[in-house]
């Protein structure tokens, strides 16, 4: 089995500033409706939004895209509403890329604190 790893860290204040500047336009461009609903239920949604942003970036890094290839962030979704490990759901062009590279499984982990949020994504493929 082979794997590809991606990680990312985000300053929570960066997400706060983007949300203040662009509001719902920012949310609708980056997050799925379920992600938005989940994050907005939290006492402070910013670390939750930042963690998901970091997760999307980590997955893109693990996908090792061709130069110039751009994915819609909403096609990379973190699913799960309970405390603990979340599940990665990939759609559209991102899923096409995932499959084309031979990936069959994924594992993601996010963490957030007062100032930073981080994520790690591991994509698994069988050896050919």
PDB file of C-alpha atoms in Angstrom:
ATOM      1  CA  UNK A   1       0.000   0.000   0.000  1.00  0.00           C
ATOM      2  CA  UNK A   2       1.225   3.505  -0.770  1.00  0.00           C
ATOM      3  CA  UNK A   3       0.097   6.710   0.821  1.00  0.00           C
ATOM      4  CA  UNK A   4       0.207  10.444   0.297  1.00  0.00           C
ATOM      5  CA  UNK A   5       0.298  12.898   3.175  1.00  0.00           C
ATOM      6  CA  UNK A   6      -0.787  16.528   3.362  1.00  0.00           C
ATOM      7  CA  UNK A   7      -0.921  18.924   6.289  1.00  0.00           C
ATOM      8  CA  UNK A   8      -1.849  22.554   6.841  1.00  0.00           C
ATOM      9  CA  UNK A   9      -2.070  25.120   9.605  1.00  0.00           C
ATOM     10  CA  UNK A  10      -4.282  28.215   9.586  1.00  0.00           C
ATOM     11  CA  UNK A  11      -4.283  31.264  11.805  1.00  0.00           C
ATOM     12  CA  UNK A  12      -7.862  31.511  13.068  1.00  0.00           C
ATOM     13  CA  UNK A  13      -7.764  35.300  12.759  1.00  0.00           C
ATOM     14  CA  UNK A  14      -7.274  34.907   8.988  1.00  0.00           C
ATOM     15  CA  UNK A  15     -10.615  33.097   8.709  1.00  0.00           C
ATOM     16  CA  UNK A  16     -12.243  35.688  10.996  1.00  0.00           C
ATOM     17  CA  UNK A  17     -10.978  38.503   8.736  1.00  0.00           C
ATOM     18  CA  UNK A  18     -12.216  36.759   5.570  1.00  0.00           C
ATOM     19  CA  UNK A  19     -15.616  36.194   7.156  1.00  0.00           C
ATOM     20  CA  UNK A  20     -15.844  39.839   8.267  1.00  0.00           C
ATOM     21  CA  UNK A  21     -14.808  41.106   4.830  1.00  0.00           C
ATOM     22  CA  UNK A  22     -16.825  38.752   2.585  1.00  0.00           C
ATOM     23  CA  UNK A  23     -19.505  37.281   4.879  1.00  0.00           C
ATOM     24  CA  UNK A  24     -21.739  34.641   3.319  1.00  0.00           C
ATOM     25  CA  UNK A  25     -19.899  34.887  -0.020  1.00  0.00           C
ATOM     26  CA  UNK A  26     -16.801  33.496   1.697  1.00  0.00           C
ATOM     27  CA  UNK A  27     -18.757  30.724   3.420  1.00  0.00           C
ATOM     28  CA  UNK A  28     -20.617  29.696   0.248  1.00  0.00           C
ATOM     29  CA  UNK A  29     -17.400  29.594  -1.799  1.00  0.00           C
ATOM     30  CA  UNK A  30     -15.400  27.412   0.630  1.00  0.00           C
ATOM     31  CA  UNK A  31     -17.772  25.270   2.695  1.00  0.00           C
ATOM     32  CA  UNK A  32     -20.623  22.847   2.024  1.00  0.00           C
ATOM     33  CA  UNK A  33     -24.048  23.691   3.487  1.00  0.00           C
ATOM     34  CA  UNK A  34     -23.601  20.950   6.123  1.00  0.00           C
ATOM     35  CA  UNK A  35     -20.182  22.309   7.137  1.00  0.00           C
ATOM     36  CA  UNK A  36     -21.584  25.834   7.471  1.00  0.00           C
ATOM     37  CA  UNK A  37     -24.537  24.626   9.566  1.00  0.00           C
ATOM     38  CA  UNK A  38     -22.268  22.592  11.861  1.00  0.00           C
ATOM     39  CA  UNK A  39     -19.779  25.402  12.405  1.00  0.00           C
ATOM     40  CA  UNK A  40     -22.438  28.052  12.971  1.00  0.00           C
ATOM     41  CA  UNK A  41     -23.946  25.940  15.775  1.00  0.00           C
ATOM     42  CA  UNK A  42     -20.717  26.281  17.773  1.00  0.00           C
ATOM     43  CA  UNK A  43     -20.232  28.923  20.448  1.00  0.00           C
ATOM     44  CA  UNK A  44     -17.260  30.264  18.434  1.00  0.00           C
ATOM     45  CA  UNK A  45     -17.501  29.034  14.831  1.00  0.00           C
ATOM     46  CA  UNK A  46     -14.133  30.470  13.738  1.00  0.00           C
ATOM     47  CA  UNK A  47     -11.847  27.626  14.937  1.00  0.00           C
ATOM     48  CA  UNK A  48     -14.230  25.079  13.415  1.00  0.00           C
ATOM     49  CA  UNK A  49     -14.249  26.921  10.075  1.00  0.00           C
ATOM     50  CA  UNK A  50     -10.462  27.288  10.231  1.00  0.00           C
ATOM     51  CA  UNK A  51     -10.009  23.578  10.942  1.00  0.00           C
ATOM     52  CA  UNK A  52     -12.096  22.669   7.933  1.00  0.00           C
ATOM     53  CA  UNK A  53     -10.201  25.158   5.775  1.00  0.00           C
ATOM     54  CA  UNK A  54      -6.924  23.551   6.889  1.00  0.00           C
ATOM     55  CA  UNK A  55      -8.376  20.112   6.123  1.00  0.00           C
ATOM     56  CA  UNK A  56      -9.290  21.118   2.575  1.00  0.00           C
ATOM     57  CA  UNK A  57      -5.770  22.492   2.032  1.00  0.00           C
ATOM     58  CA  UNK A  58      -4.212  19.320   3.484  1.00  0.00           C
ATOM     59  CA  UNK A  59      -6.250  17.133   1.123  1.00  0.00           C
ATOM     60  CA  UNK A  60      -5.242  19.259  -1.866  1.00  0.00           C
ATOM     61  CA  UNK A  61      -1.591  18.862  -0.858  1.00  0.00           C
ATOM     62  CA  UNK A  62      -2.015  15.094  -0.480  1.00  0.00           C
ATOM     63  CA  UNK A  63      -3.645  14.910  -3.935  1.00  0.00           C
ATOM     64  CA  UNK A  64      -0.461  16.406  -5.405  1.00  0.00           C
ATOM     65  CA  UNK A  65      -2.308  18.223  -8.188  1.00  0.00           C
ATOM     66  CA  UNK A  66      -0.828  18.955 -11.576  1.00  0.00           C
ATOM     67  CA  UNK A  67       0.470  22.536 -11.995  1.00  0.00           C
ATOM     68  CA  UNK A  68      -2.389  24.947 -12.669  1.00  0.00           C
ATOM     69  CA  UNK A  69      -5.114  22.508 -11.601  1.00  0.00           C
ATOM     70  CA  UNK A  70      -7.674  24.122  -9.298  1.00  0.00           C
ATOM     71  CA  UNK A  71     -10.354  22.385  -7.263  1.00  0.00           C
ATOM     72  CA  UNK A  72     -13.569  23.724  -5.788  1.00  0.00           C
ATOM     73  CA  UNK A  73     -13.068  23.682  -2.018  1.00  0.00           C
ATOM     74  CA  UNK A  74     -16.698  22.613  -1.529  1.00  0.00           C
ATOM     75  CA  UNK A  75     -15.856  19.316  -3.251  1.00  0.00           C
ATOM     76  CA  UNK A  76     -13.692  18.435  -0.238  1.00  0.00           C
ATOM     77  CA  UNK A  77     -16.007  18.086   2.731  1.00  0.00           C
ATOM     78  CA  UNK A  78     -15.453  17.140   6.337  1.00  0.00           C
ATOM     79  CA  UNK A  79     -18.427  15.142   7.555  1.00  0.00           C
ATOM     80  CA  UNK A  80     -19.495  14.309  11.069  1.00  0.00           C
ATOM     81  CA  UNK A  81     -21.281  16.227  13.766  1.00  0.00           C
ATOM     82  CA  UNK A  82     -20.037  14.485  16.863  1.00  0.00           C
ATOM     83  CA  UNK A  83     -16.897  15.142  18.866  1.00  0.00           C
ATOM     84  CA  UNK A  84     -13.928  13.188  17.585  1.00  0.00           C
ATOM     85  CA  UNK A  85     -12.742  11.853  14.266  1.00  0.00           C
ATOM     86  CA  UNK A  86     -14.408  13.162  11.135  1.00  0.00           C
ATOM     87  CA  UNK A  87     -14.896  11.537   7.754  1.00  0.00           C
ATOM     88  CA  UNK A  88     -13.674  12.950   4.468  1.00  0.00           C
ATOM     89  CA  UNK A  89     -16.260  13.144   1.676  1.00  0.00           C
ATOM     90  CA  UNK A  90     -14.948  14.019  -1.783  1.00  0.00           C
ATOM     91  CA  UNK A  91     -17.132  15.037  -4.743  1.00  0.00           C
ATOM     92  CA  UNK A  92     -16.830  16.128  -8.377  1.00  0.00           C
ATOM     93  CA  UNK A  93     -13.473  16.961  -9.914  1.00  0.00           C
ATOM     94  CA  UNK A  94     -11.712  16.314  -6.597  1.00  0.00           C
ATOM     95  CA  UNK A  95     -13.144  12.775  -6.559  1.00  0.00           C
ATOM     96  CA  UNK A  96     -12.091  12.265 -10.185  1.00  0.00           C
ATOM     97  CA  UNK A  97      -8.532  13.263  -9.248  1.00  0.00           C
ATOM     98  CA  UNK A  98      -8.610  11.038  -6.134  1.00  0.00           C
ATOM     99  CA  UNK A  99      -9.642   8.009  -8.209  1.00  0.00           C
ATOM    100  CA  UNK A 100      -7.313   8.792 -11.140  1.00  0.00           C
ATOM    101  CA  UNK A 101      -4.347   8.700  -8.772  1.00  0.00           C
ATOM    102  CA  UNK A 102      -5.456   5.294  -7.500  1.00  0.00           C
ATOM    103  CA  UNK A 103      -6.536   6.396  -4.025  1.00  0.00           C
ATOM    104  CA  UNK A 104      -9.148   4.240  -2.364  1.00  0.00           C
ATOM    105  CA  UNK A 105      -9.268   5.430   1.244  1.00  0.00           C
ATOM    106  CA  UNK A 106      -8.555   8.496   3.305  1.00  0.00           C
ATOM    107  CA  UNK A 107      -7.995   9.513   6.879  1.00  0.00           C
ATOM    108  CA  UNK A 108      -8.099  13.053   8.217  1.00  0.00           C
ATOM    109  CA  UNK A 109      -7.552  14.668  11.573  1.00  0.00           C
ATOM    110  CA  UNK A 110      -8.122  18.281  12.592  1.00  0.00           C
ATOM    111  CA  UNK A 111      -7.299  20.189  15.752  1.00  0.00           C
ATOM    112  CA  UNK A 112      -7.948  23.737  16.775  1.00  0.00           C
ATOM    113  CA  UNK A 113      -6.930  26.022  19.589  1.00  0.00           C
ATOM    114  CA  UNK A 114      -7.391  29.702  20.363  1.00  0.00           C
ATOM    115  CA  UNK A 115      -5.065  31.018  17.656  1.00  0.00           C
ATOM    116  CA  UNK A 116      -4.404  28.161  15.215  1.00  0.00           C
ATOM    117  CA  UNK A 117      -6.154  25.274  13.520  1.00  0.00           C
ATOM    118  CA  UNK A 118      -4.371  22.386  11.855  1.00  0.00           C
ATOM    119  CA  UNK A 119      -5.209  19.346   9.763  1.00  0.00           C
ATOM    120  CA  UNK A 120      -3.516  16.236   8.439  1.00  0.00           C
ATOM    121  CA  UNK A 121      -4.823  14.170   5.519  1.00  0.00           C
ATOM    122  CA  UNK A 122      -3.570  10.742   4.485  1.00  0.00           C
ATOM    123  CA  UNK A 123      -4.697   9.193   1.196  1.00  0.00           C
ATOM    124  CA  UNK A 124      -4.180   5.460   0.633  1.00  0.00           C
ATOM    125  CA  UNK A 125      -3.674   3.563  -2.624  1.00  0.00           C
ATOM    126  CA  UNK A 126      -2.882  -0.076  -3.290  1.00  0.00           C
ATOM    127  CA  UNK A 127       0.445  -0.836  -4.920  1.00  0.00           C
ATOM    128  CA  UNK A 128       0.120  -1.728  -8.569  1.00  0.00           C
TER     129      UNK A 128
END
